[in-house]
Coordinates of N, CA and C in Angstrom, one line a residue:
M1 N 34.6 -61.4 -43.7 CA 33.5 -61.9 -44.4 C 32.2 -61.3 -44.0
K2 N 31.5 -60.8 -44.9 CA 30.2 -60.1 -44.7 C 29.1 -61.2 -44.8
P3 N 28.3 -61.2 -43.8 CA 27.3 -62.3 -43.9 C 26.3 -62.0 -45.0
L4 N 25.7 -63.1 -45.6 CA 24.7 -63.0 -46.6 C 23.4 -63.2 -46.0
R5 N 22.6 -62.2 -45.9 CA 21.3 -62.2 -45.1 C 20.2 -62.8 -45.9
L6 N 19.5 -63.8 -45.5 CA 18.4 -64.4 -46.2 C 17.1 -64.1 -45.5
A7 N 16.0 -63.9 -46.4 CA 14.6 -63.9 -45.9 C 13.9 -65.0 -46.7
L8 N 13.2 -65.8 -45.8 CA 12.5 -67.0 -46.4 C 10.9 -66.7 -46.3
L9 N 10.3 -66.9 -47.5 CA 8.9 -66.7 -47.6 C 8.3 -68.0 -48.0
G10 N 7.6 -68.7 -47.1 CA 7.0 -70.0 -47.2 C 7.9 -70.8 -46.3
F11 N 7.3 -71.3 -45.2 CA 8.1 -72.0 -44.1 C 7.6 -73.5 -44.0
G12 N 7.6 -74.2 -45.0 CA 7.3 -75.6 -44.9 C 8.5 -76.4 -44.8
R13 N 8.5 -77.7 -45.4 CA 9.6 -78.6 -45.2 C 10.9 -78.1 -46.0
V14 N 10.6 -77.6 -47.2 CA 11.8 -77.1 -47.9 C 12.6 -76.0 -47.1
A15 N 12.0 -75.0 -46.6 CA 12.5 -73.9 -45.9 C 13.2 -74.5 -44.6
Q16 N 12.6 -75.5 -43.9 CA 13.0 -76.1 -42.7 C 14.3 -76.8 -43.1
S17 N 14.2 -77.6 -44.2 CA 15.4 -78.4 -44.5 C 16.6 -77.5 -45.0
L18 N 16.3 -76.4 -45.7 CA 17.4 -75.4 -45.9 C 18.0 -74.9 -44.7
C19 N 17.2 -74.5 -43.7 CA 17.8 -74.1 -42.4 C 18.7 -75.1 -41.7
G20 N 18.2 -76.4 -41.8 CA 19.0 -77.5 -41.2 C 20.3 -77.7 -42.0
L21 N 20.2 -77.6 -43.3 CA 21.5 -77.7 -44.0 C 22.5 -76.6 -43.8
I22 N 22.0 -75.4 -43.7 CA 22.9 -74.3 -43.3 C 23.5 -74.5 -42.0
D23 N 22.6 -74.9 -41.0 CA 23.2 -75.1 -39.6 C 24.2 -76.3 -39.6
R24 N 24.0 -77.4 -40.3 CA 24.8 -78.5 -40.3 C 26.2 -78.2 -41.1
E25 N 26.1 -77.4 -42.1 CA 27.2 -77.1 -42.9 C 27.9 -75.8 -42.6
W26 N 27.7 -75.2 -41.4 CA 28.1 -73.9 -41.1 C 29.6 -73.7 -41.2
E27 N 30.4 -74.7 -40.7 CA 31.9 -74.7 -40.6 C 32.3 -74.8 -42.1
R28 N 31.8 -75.8 -42.9 CA 32.3 -75.9 -44.2 C 32.0 -74.7 -45.1
L29 N 30.9 -74.0 -44.9 CA 30.5 -72.7 -45.6 C 31.5 -71.7 -45.2
A30 N 31.8 -71.6 -43.9 CA 32.7 -70.5 -43.4 C 34.1 -70.7 -44.0
A31 N 34.5 -72.0 -44.2 CA 35.8 -72.2 -44.7 C 35.9 -71.8 -46.2
L32 N 34.7 -71.8 -46.9 CA 34.6 -71.3 -48.3 C 34.4 -69.8 -48.3
G33 N 34.3 -69.1 -47.2 CA 34.2 -67.7 -47.1 C 32.8 -67.3 -47.2
V34 N 31.8 -68.3 -46.8 CA 30.4 -68.0 -47.0 C 29.8 -67.9 -45.6
E35 N 29.0 -67.0 -45.2 CA 28.3 -67.0 -44.0 C 26.9 -66.5 -44.4
L36 N 25.9 -67.6 -44.1 CA 24.5 -67.4 -44.4 C 23.8 -67.1 -43.1
V37 N 23.0 -66.1 -43.0 CA 22.2 -65.8 -41.8 C 20.8 -65.6 -42.3
V38 N 19.9 -66.4 -41.6 CA 18.4 -66.3 -41.9 C 17.9 -65.1 -41.1
I39 N 17.7 -64.0 -41.5 CA 17.2 -62.9 -40.8 C 15.6 -62.8 -40.6
A40 N 14.9 -63.4 -41.5 CA 13.5 -63.4 -41.5 C 12.9 -64.7 -42.2
A41 N 11.7 -65.1 -41.6 CA 11.0 -66.2 -42.1 C 9.5 -65.8 -42.0
A42 N 8.8 -66.2 -43.0 CA 7.4 -65.9 -43.0 C 6.5 -67.0 -43.7
S43 N 5.3 -67.1 -43.3 CA 4.4 -68.0 -44.0 C 2.9 -67.5 -43.7
R44 N 1.9 -67.9 -44.5 CA 0.6 -67.5 -44.3 C 0.1 -68.0 -43.1
R45 N 0.4 -69.2 -42.6 CA -0.1 -69.8 -41.4 C 0.6 -69.4 -40.1
R46 N 2.0 -69.2 -40.2 CA 2.7 -69.0 -39.0 C 2.9 -67.4 -38.7
G47 N 2.9 -66.7 -39.8 CA 3.1 -65.2 -39.7 C 4.6 -64.9 -40.0
V48 N 5.1 -63.9 -39.3 CA 6.5 -63.4 -39.6 C 7.4 -63.5 -38.4
A49 N 8.6 -63.9 -38.6 CA 9.7 -63.8 -37.5 C 10.8 -63.1 -38.1
A50 N 11.4 -62.3 -37.4 CA 12.6 -61.5 -37.9 C 13.6 -61.1 -36.7
S51 N 14.8 -61.1 -37.2 CA 15.9 -60.6 -36.3 C 17.0 -60.2 -37.0
P52 N 17.4 -58.9 -36.9 CA 18.7 -58.4 -37.7 C 20.0 -59.3 -37.4
R53 N 20.1 -60.0 -36.2 CA 21.3 -60.7 -35.9 C 21.1 -62.1 -36.4
G54 N 19.8 -62.5 -36.8 CA 19.7 -63.9 -37.5 C 18.8 -64.7 -36.4
L55 N 18.0 -65.5 -37.1 CA 17.1 -66.5 -36.3 C 17.9 -67.8 -36.0
D56 N 17.4 -68.5 -35.0 CA 18.2 -69.7 -34.6 C 18.0 -70.8 -35.7
L57 N 18.9 -71.2 -36.4 CA 18.8 -72.1 -37.5 C 18.3 -73.5 -37.0
A58 N 18.9 -74.0 -35.9 CA 18.4 -75.3 -35.4 C 17.0 -75.3 -35.1
D59 N 16.6 -74.3 -34.5 CA 15.1 -74.1 -34.1 C 14.2 -74.0 -35.4
L60 N 14.8 -73.3 -36.4 CA 13.9 -73.1 -37.6 C 13.9 -74.6 -38.3
A61 N 15.1 -75.3 -38.3 CA 15.1 -76.5 -39.0 C 14.1 -77.5 -38.2
A62 N 13.9 -77.4 -37.0 CA 13.0 -78.3 -36.2 C 11.6 -77.9 -36.3
G63 N 11.3 -76.8 -37.1 CA 9.9 -76.4 -37.2 C 9.6 -75.0 -36.7
G64 N 10.5 -74.4 -36.0 CA 10.4 -73.1 -35.5 C 9.6 -72.9 -34.2
A65 N 9.4 -74.0 -33.4 CA 8.5 -73.8 -32.3 C 9.1 -72.8 -31.3
G66 N 10.3 -72.5 -31.1 CA 10.9 -71.7 -30.3 C 11.1 -70.3 -30.9
V67 N 10.9 -70.1 -32.1 CA 11.0 -68.8 -32.9 C 9.7 -68.0 -32.6
A68 N 9.9 -66.6 -32.4 CA 8.8 -65.7 -32.1 C 8.2 -65.2 -33.4
F69 N 7.2 -66.1 -33.9 CA 6.5 -65.6 -35.1 C 5.3 -64.7 -34.6
R70 N 5.0 -63.6 -35.3 CA 3.9 -62.8 -35.0 C 3.0 -62.8 -36.1
H71 N 1.7 -62.5 -35.9 CA 0.7 -62.5 -37.0 C 1.0 -61.4 -37.9
W72 N 0.6 -61.5 -39.1 CA 0.7 -60.6 -40.2 C -0.1 -59.4 -39.8
G73 N 0.4 -58.2 -40.0 CA -0.2 -56.9 -39.6 C -1.2 -56.5 -40.7
P74 N -2.0 -55.6 -40.5 CA -2.9 -55.0 -41.6 C -2.1 -54.5 -42.8
G75 N -2.4 -55.0 -43.9 CA -1.7 -54.5 -45.2 C -0.5 -55.2 -45.5
E76 N -0.1 -56.2 -44.5 CA 1.0 -57.0 -44.8 C 0.8 -58.2 -45.6
D77 N 1.6 -58.6 -46.5 CA 1.4 -59.8 -47.2 C 2.9 -60.2 -47.7
G78 N 2.9 -61.2 -48.6 CA 4.1 -61.7 -49.1 C 4.9 -60.8 -49.8
A79 N 4.3 -59.9 -50.8 CA 4.9 -59.0 -51.6 C 5.5 -57.8 -50.6
S80 N 4.9 -57.4 -49.6 CA 5.4 -56.4 -48.6 C 6.6 -56.9 -47.9
F81 N 6.4 -58.2 -47.5 CA 7.6 -58.9 -46.7 C 8.8 -58.9 -47.7
A82 N 8.6 -59.2 -49.0 CA 9.7 -59.3 -49.9 C 10.3 -58.0 -50.1
A83 N 9.6 -57.0 -50.1 CA 10.0 -55.7 -50.4 C 10.7 -55.0 -49.2
L84 N 10.1 -55.1 -48.0 CA 10.6 -54.4 -46.9 C 11.6 -55.2 -46.0
T85 N 11.8 -56.4 -46.1 CA 12.8 -57.2 -45.3 C 14.0 -56.8 -45.7
D86 N 15.0 -56.5 -44.7 CA 16.3 -56.0 -45.0 C 17.3 -57.2 -45.3
A87 N 17.0 -57.9 -46.3 CA 17.9 -59.1 -46.7 C 18.6 -58.8 -47.9
D88 N 19.6 -59.6 -48.2 CA 20.3 -59.6 -49.5 C 19.8 -60.6 -50.5
V89 N 19.2 -61.7 -50.0 CA 18.7 -62.7 -50.8 C 17.3 -63.1 -50.3
F90 N 16.3 -63.1 -51.2 CA 14.9 -63.4 -50.9 C 14.7 -64.9 -51.4
V91 N 14.3 -65.7 -50.5 CA 14.0 -67.3 -50.9 C 12.6 -67.4 -50.9
E92 N 12.0 -67.7 -52.2 CA 10.5 -67.8 -52.4 C 10.2 -69.2 -52.4
L93 N 9.4 -69.7 -51.4 CA 9.1 -71.0 -51.2 C 7.7 -71.3 -51.0
T94 N 6.8 -70.4 -51.5 CA 5.3 -70.7 -51.2 C 4.7 -71.7 -52.0
T95 N 3.4 -72.0 -51.7 CA 2.8 -73.1 -52.5 C 2.6 -72.7 -53.9
L96 N 2.5 -73.7 -54.7 CA 2.3 -73.5 -56.2 C 0.9 -73.2 -56.6
D97 N 0.7 -72.3 -57.4 CA -0.7 -72.0 -58.0 C -0.5 -72.2 -59.5
I98 N -0.8 -73.5 -59.9 CA -0.5 -73.9 -61.3 C -1.4 -73.1 -62.3
R99 N -2.4 -72.4 -62.0 CA -3.2 -71.6 -62.8 C -2.6 -70.3 -63.3
S100 N -1.9 -69.7 -62.3 CA -1.3 -68.3 -62.6 C 0.1 -68.0 -62.2
G101 N 0.5 -68.8 -61.3 CA 2.0 -68.5 -60.8 C 1.9 -67.5 -59.7
Q102 N 0.8 -67.0 -59.3 CA 0.6 -66.0 -58.3 C 0.3 -66.6 -57.0
P103 N 0.6 -66.0 -55.9 CA 1.1 -64.7 -55.6 C 2.7 -64.8 -55.9
A104 N 3.4 -65.9 -56.1 CA 4.8 -66.0 -56.1 C 5.5 -65.0 -57.0
I105 N 4.8 -64.9 -58.3 CA 5.3 -63.8 -59.2 C 5.4 -62.4 -58.6
A106 N 4.4 -62.1 -57.8 CA 4.5 -60.8 -57.3 C 5.4 -60.6 -56.1
H107 N 5.7 -61.7 -55.4 CA 6.7 -61.7 -54.4 C 8.1 -61.5 -55.0
I108 N 8.3 -62.3 -56.1 CA 9.7 -62.2 -56.7 C 9.9 -60.8 -57.3
K109 N 8.9 -60.2 -58.0 CA 9.0 -58.9 -58.4 C 9.3 -57.8 -57.5
A110 N 8.6 -58.0 -56.3 CA 8.8 -57.0 -55.1 C 10.2 -57.2 -54.6
A111 N 10.7 -58.4 -54.5 CA 12.0 -58.6 -54.0 C 13.1 -58.0 -55.0
L112 N 12.9 -58.4 -56.2 CA 13.9 -57.8 -57.2 C 13.9 -56.3 -57.3
L113 N 12.7 -55.6 -57.3 CA 12.6 -54.2 -57.3 C 13.1 -53.6 -56.1
S114 N 13.1 -54.3 -54.9 CA 13.7 -53.8 -53.7 C 15.3 -54.0 -53.6
G115 N 15.9 -54.6 -54.6 CA 17.4 -54.8 -54.6 C 17.8 -56.1 -54.1
K116 N 16.9 -57.0 -54.0 CA 17.3 -58.4 -53.5 C 17.6 -59.3 -54.7
H117 N 18.5 -60.2 -54.4 CA 18.6 -61.4 -55.2 C 17.6 -62.3 -54.9
V118 N 17.1 -63.2 -55.8 CA 16.0 -64.1 -55.6 C 16.4 -65.5 -55.9
V119 N 16.0 -66.4 -55.0 CA 16.2 -67.8 -55.3 C 14.7 -68.4 -54.9
T120 N 14.3 -69.4 -56.0 CA 12.9 -69.9 -55.7 C 13.1 -71.4 -56.1
A121 N 12.2 -72.2 -55.5 CA 11.9 -73.5 -55.8 C 10.5 -73.7 -56.4
N122 N 9.9 -72.6 -56.6 CA 8.5 -72.6 -57.0 C 8.5 -72.6 -58.5
K123 N 7.7 -73.6 -59.1 CA 7.6 -73.8 -60.5 C 6.8 -72.8 -61.2
G124 N 5.7 -72.3 -60.5 CA 4.7 -71.4 -61.1 C 5.4 -70.1 -61.7
P125 N 6.2 -69.4 -61.1 CA 6.8 -68.2 -61.6 C 7.7 -68.4 -62.8
I126 N 8.3 -69.6 -62.9 CA 9.1 -70.0 -64.1 C 8.2 -70.3 -65.2
A127 N 7.2 -71.2 -64.9 CA 6.3 -71.6 -66.0 C 5.4 -70.4 -66.6
W128 N 5.0 -69.5 -65.8 CA 4.2 -68.3 -66.2 C 4.8 -67.1 -66.6
D129 N 5.9 -66.7 -66.0 CA 6.5 -65.5 -66.3 C 8.0 -65.3 -66.3
Y130 N 8.7 -66.5 -66.6 CA 10.1 -66.5 -66.5 C 10.7 -65.3 -67.4
A131 N 10.4 -65.0 -68.6 CA 11.0 -64.1 -69.4 C 11.0 -62.7 -68.7
R132 N 9.8 -62.3 -68.3 CA 9.7 -61.0 -67.6 C 10.5 -61.0 -66.3
L133 N 10.5 -62.0 -65.5 CA 11.2 -62.0 -64.2 C 12.7 -62.0 -64.5
A134 N 13.2 -62.7 -65.5 CA 14.6 -62.8 -65.8 C 15.1 -61.4 -66.4
A135 N 14.3 -60.7 -67.2 CA 14.5 -59.4 -67.7 C 14.6 -58.4 -66.5
L136 N 13.6 -58.5 -65.6 CA 13.6 -57.6 -64.4 C 14.9 -57.8 -63.6
A137 N 15.2 -59.0 -63.3 CA 16.4 -59.3 -62.5 C 17.6 -58.6 -63.2
A138 N 17.8 -58.8 -64.5 CA 18.9 -58.2 -65.3 C 18.9 -56.7 -65.2
E139 N 17.7 -56.1 -65.3 CA 17.5 -54.7 -65.2 C 17.9 -54.1 -63.9
C140 N 17.5 -54.9 -62.8 CA 17.9 -54.5 -61.4 C 19.3 -54.9 -61.1
G141 N 20.0 -55.5 -61.8 CA 21.4 -56.0 -61.5 C 21.3 -57.1 -60.4
R142 N 20.4 -58.0 -60.4 CA 20.3 -58.9 -59.5 C 20.2 -60.4 -60.0
R143 N 20.5 -61.4 -59.3 CA 20.4 -62.7 -59.7 C 19.0 -63.3 -59.5
F144 N 18.6 -64.1 -60.3 CA 17.3 -64.8 -60.2 C 17.5 -66.2 -60.4
L145 N 17.7 -67.1 -59.4 CA 18.0 -68.5 -59.5 C 16.8 -69.3 -59.2
F146 N 16.8 -70.4 -60.0 CA 15.5 -71.3 -59.8 C 15.9 -72.8 -60.0
E147 N 17.2 -73.2 -59.8 CA 17.7 -74.4 -60.0 C 16.9 -75.5 -59.3
A148 N 16.3 -75.2 -58.1 CA 15.5 -76.2 -57.3 C 14.2 -76.4 -57.9
T149 N 13.8 -75.9 -59.0 CA 12.4 -76.0 -59.5 C 12.3 -77.4 -60.2
V150 N 13.5 -78.0 -60.7 CA 13.5 -79.2 -61.4 C 14.6 -80.1 -60.9
L151 N 14.2 -81.4 -61.1 CA 15.3 -82.4 -60.8 C 15.7 -82.3 -59.4
D152 N 14.8 -81.9 -58.5 CA 15.0 -81.8 -57.1 C 16.3 -81.1 -56.7
G153 N 16.6 -80.1 -57.4 CA 17.8 -79.3 -57.2 C 19.1 -79.5 -57.9
A154 N 19.0 -80.5 -58.8 CA 20.3 -80.9 -59.6 C 20.5 -79.7 -60.5
P155 N 21.8 -79.4 -60.6 CA 22.2 -78.2 -61.5 C 22.1 -78.3 -62.9
V156 N 20.8 -78.4 -63.3 CA 20.6 -78.6 -64.8 C 20.8 -77.3 -65.5
F157 N 20.3 -76.2 -65.0 CA 20.3 -74.8 -65.8 C 21.7 -74.3 -65.7
S158 N 22.4 -74.4 -64.7 CA 23.7 -73.9 -64.6 C 24.7 -74.8 -65.4
L159 N 24.4 -76.1 -65.4 CA 25.2 -77.0 -66.2 C 25.1 -76.6 -67.6
V160 N 24.0 -76.4 -68.1 CA 23.8 -76.0 -69.5 C 24.5 -74.5 -69.8
K161 N 24.2 -73.6 -68.9 CA 24.7 -72.3 -69.2 C 26.2 -72.2 -69.0
R162 N 26.8 -72.8 -68.0 CA 28.2 -72.7 -67.7 C 29.1 -73.7 -68.3
C163 N 28.7 -74.9 -68.5 CA 29.5 -76.1 -68.9 C 29.3 -76.4 -70.3
L164 N 28.0 -76.1 -70.8 CA 27.7 -76.5 -72.2 C 27.2 -75.5 -73.1
P165 N 28.0 -74.2 -73.0 CA 27.4 -73.1 -73.7 C 27.2 -73.3 -75.3
A166 N 28.1 -74.1 -75.8 CA 28.0 -74.3 -77.3 C 27.1 -75.5 -77.7
C167 N 26.4 -76.1 -76.8 CA 25.5 -77.2 -77.0 C 24.1 -76.7 -77.1
R168 N 23.3 -77.3 -77.9 CA 21.9 -76.9 -78.1 C 21.0 -78.1 -77.5
V169 N 20.4 -77.8 -76.4 CA 19.6 -78.9 -75.7 C 18.3 -79.0 -76.5
T170 N 18.0 -80.1 -76.9 CA 16.9 -80.4 -77.8 C 15.7 -81.2 -77.1
G171 N 16.2 -81.7 -75.9 CA 15.1 -82.4 -75.1 C 15.7 -82.9 -73.8
I172 N 14.8 -83.3 -72.8 CA 15.3 -83.9 -71.6 C 14.2 -85.0 -71.4
S173 N 14.8 -86.2 -71.0 CA 13.9 -87.4 -70.6 C 14.3 -87.9 -69.3
G174 N 13.4 -88.4 -68.7 CA 13.7 -89.1 -67.3 C 12.8 -88.6 -66.3
I175 N 13.1 -89.0 -65.0 CA 12.4 -88.6 -63.9 C 12.8 -87.2 -63.4
L176 N 12.0 -86.3 -63.6 CA 12.4 -84.9 -63.3 C 12.4 -84.6 -61.9
N177 N 11.2 -84.8 -61.3 CA 11.1 -84.6 -59.8 C 9.8 -85.2 -59.3
S178 N 9.5 -85.2 -58.1 CA 8.3 -85.8 -57.6 C 7.0 -85.1 -58.0
T179 N 7.2 -83.8 -58.2 CA 5.9 -83.0 -58.6 C 5.4 -83.4 -60.0
T180 N 6.3 -83.5 -61.0 CA 5.9 -83.8 -62.4 C 5.6 -85.2 -62.7
N181 N 6.0 -86.1 -61.7 CA 5.7 -87.5 -62.0 C 4.2 -87.9 -61.6

């Protein structure tokens, strides 16, 4: 089993919870033939932490106090982190800019162009630039997944694509998530 290497941009509660979930479900994932290794994490406030062998998931889940974050270097930003980190999957979890979707759109483009699959919980890129990002992912032969942007991660998009392909969704009603309420 080849490990799937993850890089996380945005290191708030969602990223920390993801690390905790991976840590808690390690054996179950391994039984399914999945090994996830977080090789890098970054945020504006904390800086960048990276290890080719993987960062300590329990420590990341607890806030990363024992992880050696370094300050961003000159010219480094989220897009360069996305492009240069040697990960298989780039997880974009930065704060939402409702007026433009940036800089998350730039982060996602950089990751896709550098050959990474992308997962995001950020609504901005989907609202502002979904068609172009989806086309770029297809052109690059990479996955662009955004299930966590609505319904707090309930599999709405994959449900429609995989289980209801002959149905036409005409509307959705209900409580979508805590952000839109």
